[in-house]
Structures are given as structure tokens and as C-alpha cells.
Amino acid sequence: MSNTPTPLENKTRSLNLGERKQNFCSQTINNRLIHTAIRTEVLPEVDSTNAYLLRQIKNKADIHGHAVIAQRQTQGKGRQGKTWVAKEGQSLPISLAWRFPKSMPLSALPLVVSLCVWQVLSTLGVPAQIKWPNDLMIEQAKLVGVLVESIQTPTESISVIGIGINLSTPKITDRLTLGIWDYNPLCDGNHLATLLLLALNQTLLQFEQHGFSLFKKAYLSACRDLGNPVVLWHKEAILAQGIMQSVTDEGALILRSDNIENTFMIGEVSLRGHNA
Ligand code: BTN
């Protein structure tokens, strides 16, 4: 393999803004959310913003519309039991609690959330694409991760929607990553959080009314791998390979290989491009 850096690696290295830090401010964000059900709390330090909201739900707090941002997150949770690592003030770790009717199918919620983040990033000039089900990527480099965790009560479902957005490029050795500041150095984290919460407010209300079918076309057009060969992994072993055809109304991946279509639900599987 050649040691020559790819254009993406060159960009990652040359634009890394090092130790710049974002300070989050709840008042700045909440001032612009007054017409929504969302209120934001900024914590100087927490283990995980998702875990923080889940604890409150278990303590029976009514936290619909409660958003939490951590200045420093010490045990960020990723999908499939992985950790989410980010340095203080160099990422936006945010979680939002949202109540849904008990009958509402929520399997496609992570896809809808990723589309919402994609729309916000587009307005900020960040050319990301979605990797099924809910990562935001620039080519092979990850920019945003989403972790939705839901709790069922006898009367309703409560989802904690966790989003981790890299502001600067984290120094992680085993995979390519990028940050918003690589593409939009002037982007302020409070502005980003505000745009995101305003967009989520609208999107979640629409999702509750219409389900995933309203978003499916837009989701597919933002997907990096639609029509391309992909490999599906399960615990470091290849589970399936094929062309990404589409997603179902439940958010499952449809892969075609040898003229046969197979469907894979979100869960323990992860998707990689053919060359990744
Ligand atoms: C992934 O790509 O594996 C999902 C990463 C999700 C990270 C975010 S950061 C805010 C929220 N709190 C957490 O502990 N995790 C999510």
C-alpha cells in the first residue's frame, strides 16, 4: 500500500485546528428555542449525555424536550457497545429526550435523525453523506455518530436521541475522522446546537405524524452507498455483500446480490464501503 496521503488525509492534516475549544452556553441556545418544547442544559462534565437522560427517565422525571450538552463527556457511548471519544470543547455531544405514543414504530428513528443532522450540515456547507443506518461521513471519514436509546413504559415510549458531532478532527488512530471546523472554520458550536435542535423539533413532530415514509426519499438521496457495492459486518466477520438497493419503511437495509434481495435490520450489523 502506498504511503502517499490521499487528498482527504491531506485535508485532515492541513486543516486540523488543534486546541481550539468551544464553550457551550445554554442561554444562547435557549433564547432561540422559545417557540419549541425544547430546553437545553449545559453540563460542565458528565459520563454520557445519553446515560444522564436515561437515569432521569428511570427516576420518573418528565423530560420530554430536555436537551443536554456536555462540555466534557468522560464515558461517551457509541453503537454496538463501543465508546465515543471526544476531547473537551472539540465536539458537540448532545442528547435530546422525546416522548412518542406507545404504538409508534421507532426502528427508523435513527435514520430520520441522521437525515436531520445531514440537512443542518448542508446549510453550513459541510458536504457529508449518510452511511446506513445513521453515521455522517465524508468519503471514508466519520464526522457524526448517532445513538438512539428508547425506554418503553406502560403508556408511552421515551427515546433519548444522542448525537456526537466532531468540531475538530479527533486524533483516533484506527479510523479516519473529520470535524466541522475542517470545512467551516467559523462555525460556532452554540449556533450548530441551536440549528440542530430547531431542526429536530420540526422533524420529530413530522415523524410522529407521518412516520419514516415522509423522509425515505430524502434519506436515500443523502446516502453515500445507494447503488454501490457494500459489505455488511457482524462482530468483525462478513455477514453479507451486495449492492445497496434501498431501505424498508422500518429503516432496514435492502441488499441485492445474485438477483436476490435480502433485508437487514439495524442492530449488531455495520456497513462498510467495498474499499473501506
Ligand atoms: C456511534 O457512532 O457509535 C454513536 C456515537 C454517539 C455519541 C453521542 S455523544 C452524545 C451522546 N451521548 C453518548 O454517550 N453518546 C451519544
Tab-separated table of C-alpha atoms and ligand atoms in Angstrom:
chain	number	residue	atom	x	y	z
A	1	MET	CA	0.000	0.000	0.000
A	2	SER	CA	1.326	3.485	-0.860
A	3	ASN	CA	2.364	5.857	1.934
A	4	THR	CA	1.332	8.890	-0.102
A	5	PRO	CA	-1.512	10.668	1.765
A	6	THR	CA	-4.821	10.770	-0.087
A	7	PRO	CA	-6.395	14.214	-0.743
A	8	LEU	CA	-8.743	13.538	2.186
A	9	GLU	CA	-5.836	12.732	4.524
A	10	ASN	CA	-4.008	15.865	3.352
A	11	LYS	CA	-7.077	17.946	4.093
A	12	THR	CA	-7.456	16.309	7.503
A	13	ARG	CA	-3.854	17.136	8.396
A	14	SER	CA	-3.581	20.633	6.958
A	15	LEU	CA	-6.833	21.967	8.369
A	16	ASN	CA	-6.615	20.476	11.848
A	17	LEU	CA	-7.264	23.387	14.154
A	18	GLY	CA	-5.564	21.792	17.153
A	19	GLU	CA	-6.518	23.068	20.568
A	20	ARG	CA	-9.335	25.452	19.702
A	21	LYS	CA	-12.134	24.943	22.265
A	22	GLN	CA	-15.862	25.576	22.116
A	23	ASN	CA	-17.667	26.855	25.208
A	24	PHE	CA	-21.318	25.912	25.244
A	25	CYS	CA	-23.920	28.288	26.717
A	26	SER	CA	-27.479	27.157	27.485
A	27	GLN	CA	-28.877	30.709	27.475
A	28	THR	CA	-27.571	31.466	23.978
A	29	ILE	CA	-29.211	28.283	22.701
A	30	ASN	CA	-32.475	28.530	24.673
A	31	ASN	CA	-33.084	32.138	23.578
A	32	ARG	CA	-33.704	30.806	20.087
A	33	LEU	CA	-35.814	27.824	21.151
A	34	ILE	CA	-38.600	29.721	22.907
A	35	HIS	CA	-41.227	28.617	20.372
A	36	THR	CA	-40.390	24.955	20.787
A	37	ALA	CA	-40.867	22.336	23.514
A	38	ILE	CA	-37.079	22.058	23.854
A	39	ARG	CA	-34.975	23.414	26.722
A	40	THR	CA	-31.230	22.915	26.898
A	41	GLU	CA	-28.970	22.272	29.856
A	42	VAL	CA	-25.176	22.513	29.545
A	43	LEU	CA	-23.191	20.317	31.941
A	44	PRO	CA	-19.502	21.036	32.607
A	45	GLU	CA	-18.846	17.290	32.854
A	46	VAL	CA	-20.901	14.108	32.640
A	47	ASP	CA	-20.214	10.433	31.985
A	48	SER	CA	-22.570	10.309	28.997
A	49	THR	CA	-25.341	12.695	27.982
A	50	ASN	CA	-27.463	9.690	26.958
A	51	ALA	CA	-26.868	7.940	30.294
A	52	TYR	CA	-27.712	11.185	32.143
A	53	LEU	CA	-31.138	11.439	30.475
A	54	LEU	CA	-31.823	7.706	30.820
A	55	ARG	CA	-31.178	7.988	34.586
A	56	GLN	CA	-33.688	10.818	34.781
A	57	ILE	CA	-36.290	8.793	32.898
A	58	LYS	CA	-35.757	5.889	35.310
A	59	ASN	CA	-36.273	8.355	38.191
A	60	LYS	CA	-39.642	9.192	36.583
A	61	ALA	CA	-38.731	12.763	35.650
A	62	ASP	CA	-40.836	14.271	32.868
A	63	ILE	CA	-38.083	15.148	30.450
A	64	HIS	CA	-39.821	15.436	27.078
A	65	GLY	CA	-37.881	18.093	25.156
A	66	HIS	CA	-34.986	18.163	27.612
A	67	ALA	CA	-31.675	18.553	25.743
A	68	VAL	CA	-28.298	18.078	27.403
A	69	ILE	CA	-24.922	19.178	26.096
A	70	ALA	CA	-21.671	18.195	27.799
A	71	GLN	CA	-18.663	20.436	27.809
A	72	ARG	CA	-16.724	17.257	28.682
A	73	GLN	CA	-18.067	13.732	28.277
A	74	THR	CA	-15.975	11.100	30.081
A	75	GLN	CA	-17.693	7.857	29.026
A	76	GLY	CA	-19.416	8.646	25.742
A	77	LYS	CA	-21.388	5.668	24.442
A	78	GLY	CA	-21.291	4.547	20.816
A	79	ARG	CA	-23.345	1.997	18.906
A	80	GLN	CA	-22.811	-1.721	19.451
A	81	GLY	CA	-21.232	-1.253	22.882
A	82	LYS	CA	-18.376	0.897	21.536
A	83	THR	CA	-17.141	4.070	23.208
A	84	TRP	CA	-17.355	7.559	21.736
A	85	VAL	CA	-14.196	9.520	22.388
A	86	ALA	CA	-14.008	13.303	22.088
A	87	LYS	CA	-11.837	15.963	23.698
A	88	GLU	CA	-13.348	18.713	25.826
A	89	GLY	CA	-14.764	21.564	23.750
A	90	GLN	CA	-13.776	19.911	20.467
A	91	SER	CA	-17.016	18.116	19.793
A	92	LEU	CA	-20.715	18.666	20.343
A	93	PRO	CA	-22.048	15.790	22.496
A	94	ILE	CA	-25.795	16.347	22.721
A	95	SER	CA	-28.805	14.254	23.738
A	96	LEU	CA	-32.496	15.037	23.481
A	97	ALA	CA	-35.343	13.197	25.234
A	98	TRP	CA	-38.560	12.809	23.238
A	99	ARG	CA	-41.821	11.048	24.063
A	100	PHE	CA	-43.706	9.037	21.435
A	101	PRO	CA	-47.055	7.237	21.559
A	102	LYS	CA	-46.609	3.623	22.612
A	103	SER	CA	-47.939	2.308	19.286
A	104	MET	CA	-45.401	4.295	17.238
A	105	PRO	CA	-42.781	2.158	15.424
A	106	LEU	CA	-39.376	3.671	16.214
A	107	SER	CA	-36.954	1.451	14.290
A	108	ALA	CA	-36.397	4.120	11.611
A	109	LEU	CA	-35.935	6.965	14.108
A	110	PRO	CA	-32.105	6.847	13.932
A	111	LEU	CA	-32.286	7.237	10.134
A	112	VAL	CA	-34.596	10.234	10.445
A	113	VAL	CA	-32.258	11.811	13.000
A	114	SER	CA	-29.263	11.334	10.698
A	115	LEU	CA	-31.181	12.994	7.858
A	116	CYS	CA	-31.940	15.920	10.142
A	117	VAL	CA	-28.228	16.291	11.015
A	118	TRP	CA	-27.374	15.985	7.321
A	119	GLN	CA	-29.766	18.845	6.491
A	120	VAL	CA	-28.187	21.077	9.148
A	121	LEU	CA	-24.653	20.270	7.962
A	122	SER	CA	-25.666	21.048	4.377
A	123	THR	CA	-26.773	24.546	5.388
A	124	LEU	CA	-23.326	25.008	6.985
A	125	GLY	CA	-21.505	23.980	3.803
A	126	VAL	CA	-20.302	20.628	5.147
A	127	PRO	CA	-20.506	18.053	2.317
A	128	ALA	CA	-21.396	14.978	4.404
A	129	GLN	CA	-23.319	11.886	3.327
A	130	ILE	CA	-25.166	9.271	5.350
A	131	LYS	CA	-23.785	5.790	5.830
A	132	TRP	CA	-26.676	3.464	6.690
A	133	PRO	CA	-28.119	3.498	9.208
A	134	ASN	CA	-27.077	6.798	10.794
A	135	ASP	CA	-23.415	7.803	10.518
A	136	LEU	CA	-22.450	11.013	8.753
A	137	MET	CA	-19.352	10.619	6.638
A	138	ILE	CA	-17.160	12.491	4.222
A	139	GLU	CA	-15.940	9.694	1.965
A	140	GLN	CA	-14.477	7.184	4.473
A	141	ALA	CA	-14.050	9.655	7.356
A	142	LYS	CA	-16.631	9.833	10.137
A	143	LEU	CA	-17.925	13.217	11.239
A	144	VAL	CA	-21.058	12.428	13.277
A	145	GLY	CA	-22.376	9.412	15.200
A	146	VAL	CA	-25.943	8.883	16.392
A	147	LEU	CA	-27.088	6.625	19.233
A	148	VAL	CA	-30.820	6.374	19.922
A	149	GLU	CA	-31.858	4.527	23.085
A	150	SER	CA	-35.535	4.032	23.889
A	151	ILE	CA	-37.416	3.033	27.019
A	152	GLN	CA	-40.940	1.617	26.971
A	153	THR	CA	-43.342	2.488	29.768
A	154	PRO	CA	-46.875	1.036	30.026
A	155	THR	CA	-48.232	4.156	28.320
A	156	GLU	CA	-45.538	5.535	26.002
A	157	SER	CA	-42.042	5.223	24.510
A	158	ILE	CA	-39.343	7.679	25.512
A	159	SER	CA	-36.340	7.996	23.228
A	160	VAL	CA	-33.004	9.503	24.104
A	161	ILE	CA	-31.505	10.781	20.869
A	162	GLY	CA	-27.743	11.094	21.274
A	163	ILE	CA	-25.650	12.860	18.666
A	164	GLY	CA	-21.882	13.317	18.709
A	165	ILE	CA	-20.543	15.845	16.196
A	166	ASN	CA	-16.799	16.321	15.767
A	167	LEU	CA	-15.918	20.002	15.679
A	168	SER	CA	-12.204	19.458	15.257
A	169	THR	CA	-10.723	16.237	13.909
A	170	PRO	CA	-10.238	13.795	16.798
A	171	LYS	CA	-6.884	12.041	16.847
A	172	ILE	CA	-8.078	8.451	16.612
A	173	THR	CA	-5.509	6.120	15.113
A	174	ASP	CA	-7.601	3.201	13.881
A	175	ARG	CA	-10.083	5.071	11.689
A	176	LEU	CA	-10.431	8.185	9.581
A	177	THR	CA	-12.319	11.051	11.173
A	178	LEU	CA	-13.049	14.678	10.299
A	179	GLY	CA	-14.556	17.693	12.045
A	180	ILE	CA	-16.921	20.511	11.087
A	181	TRP	CA	-14.134	23.079	11.544
A	182	ASP	CA	-12.193	21.389	8.727
A	183	TYR	CA	-14.925	22.606	6.360
A	184	ASN	CA	-16.421	25.593	8.144
A	185	PRO	CA	-13.787	27.083	10.486
A	186	LEU	CA	-16.155	29.875	11.555
A	187	CYS	CA	-18.913	27.527	12.723
A	188	ASP	CA	-19.866	28.282	16.326
A	189	GLY	CA	-20.922	25.254	18.401
A	190	ASN	CA	-23.819	27.102	20.063
A	191	HIS	CA	-25.158	28.083	16.627
A	192	LEU	CA	-24.761	24.485	15.460
A	193	ALA	CA	-26.594	23.150	18.546
A	194	THR	CA	-29.413	25.680	18.046
A	195	LEU	CA	-29.859	24.800	14.366
A	196	LEU	CA	-29.828	21.123	15.239
A	197	LEU	CA	-32.442	21.396	17.991
A	198	LEU	CA	-34.708	23.594	15.844
A	199	ALA	CA	-34.462	21.052	13.023
A	200	LEU	CA	-35.031	18.108	15.372
A	201	ASN	CA	-38.098	19.786	16.869
A	202	GLN	CA	-39.699	20.071	13.436
A	203	THR	CA	-38.527	16.673	12.190
A	204	LEU	CA	-39.662	14.736	15.273
A	205	LEU	CA	-43.136	16.292	15.132
A	206	GLN	CA	-43.399	15.316	11.446
A	207	PHE	CA	-42.054	11.830	12.148
A	208	GLU	CA	-44.682	11.332	14.822
A	209	GLN	CA	-47.418	12.308	12.337
A	210	HIS	CA	-46.246	10.607	9.148
A	211	GLY	CA	-43.600	8.024	10.083
A	212	PHE	CA	-40.488	7.260	8.037
A	213	SER	CA	-42.328	7.213	4.675
A	214	LEU	CA	-42.259	11.025	4.626
A	215	PHE	CA	-38.455	11.024	4.865
A	216	LYS	CA	-37.434	7.934	2.904
A	217	LYS	CA	-36.799	9.613	-0.467
A	218	ALA	CA	-34.686	12.381	1.079
A	219	TYR	CA	-32.853	9.835	3.249
A	220	LEU	CA	-31.935	7.705	0.223
A	221	SER	CA	-30.732	10.699	-1.758
A	222	ALA	CA	-28.394	11.624	1.125
A	223	CYS	CA	-27.000	8.070	1.372
A	224	ARG	CA	-23.359	7.585	0.429
A	225	ASP	CA	-23.711	3.975	-0.684
A	226	LEU	CA	-27.012	3.823	-2.582
A	227	GLY	CA	-26.454	1.762	-5.763
A	228	ASN	CA	-22.902	0.881	-4.702
A	229	PRO	CA	-21.306	-2.375	-3.579
A	230	VAL	CA	-21.156	-2.674	0.205
A	231	VAL	CA	-20.086	-5.213	2.801
A	232	LEU	CA	-22.125	-5.883	5.913
A	233	TRP	CA	-20.210	-6.890	9.021
A	234	HIS	CA	-21.283	-8.622	12.207
A	235	LYS	CA	-18.736	-8.799	15.027
A	236	GLU	CA	-15.679	-8.494	12.730
A	237	ALA	CA	-16.949	-11.157	10.291
A	238	ILE	CA	-18.522	-10.541	6.887
A	239	LEU	CA	-22.252	-11.240	7.027
A	240	ALA	CA	-23.267	-10.238	3.522
A	241	GLN	CA	-22.117	-8.360	0.426
A	242	GLY	CA	-24.116	-6.797	-2.362
A	243	ILE	CA	-25.424	-3.601	-3.866
A	244	MET	CA	-27.317	-1.248	-1.573
A	245	GLN	CA	-30.779	-1.146	-3.183
A	246	SER	CA	-32.855	0.815	-0.723
A	247	VAL	CA	-34.205	0.791	2.821
A	248	THR	CA	-37.583	-0.522	4.007
A	249	ASP	CA	-40.229	1.585	5.740
A	250	GLU	CA	-38.827	0.203	9.005
A	251	GLY	CA	-35.346	1.515	8.143
A	252	ALA	CA	-33.877	-1.911	7.327
A	253	LEU	CA	-31.187	-2.155	4.653
A	254	ILE	CA	-32.059	-3.863	1.363
A	255	LEU	CA	-29.047	-5.523	-0.281
A	256	ARG	CA	-29.140	-7.182	-3.685
A	257	SER	CA	-26.713	-9.906	-4.617
A	258	ASP	CA	-27.113	-12.529	-7.375
A	259	ASN	CA	-30.517	-11.002	-8.152
A	260	ILE	CA	-31.769	-11.813	-4.671
A	261	GLU	CA	-32.787	-9.081	-2.265
A	262	ASN	CA	-32.097	-9.522	1.430
A	263	THR	CA	-33.157	-7.254	4.246
A	264	PHE	CA	-31.064	-6.452	7.315
A	265	MET	CA	-32.375	-4.717	10.400
A	266	ILE	CA	-30.365	-2.131	12.325
A	267	GLY	CA	-28.707	-3.767	15.279
A	268	GLU	CA	-25.474	-5.620	15.549
A	269	VAL	CA	-24.521	-5.126	11.906
A	270	SER	CA	-22.322	-2.411	10.448
A	271	LEU	CA	-21.835	-1.435	6.859
A	272	ARG	CA	-18.600	-0.623	5.073
A	273	GLY	CA	-17.980	0.550	1.539
A	274	HIS	CA	-16.285	-2.029	-0.652
A	275	ASN	CA	-12.884	-0.346	-0.354
A	276	ALA	CA	-13.050	0.575	3.339
B	1	BTN	C1	-21.674	5.873	17.191
B	1	BTN	O1	-21.352	6.294	16.090
B	1	BTN	O2	-21.210	4.818	17.624
B	1	BTN	C2	-22.648	6.668	18.013
B	1	BTN	C3	-21.961	7.730	18.813
B	1	BTN	C4	-22.915	8.591	19.606
B	1	BTN	C5	-22.188	9.557	20.518
B	1	BTN	C6	-23.124	10.504	21.182
B	1	BTN	S1	-22.266	11.814	22.003
B	1	BTN	C7	-23.752	12.320	22.757
B	1	BTN	C8	-24.477	11.064	23.168
B	1	BTN	N1	-24.022	10.620	24.474
B	1	BTN	C9	-23.402	9.432	24.396
B	1	BTN	O3	-22.912	8.824	25.368
B	1	BTN	N2	-23.373	9.010	23.138
B	1	BTN	C10	-24.054	9.921	22.248
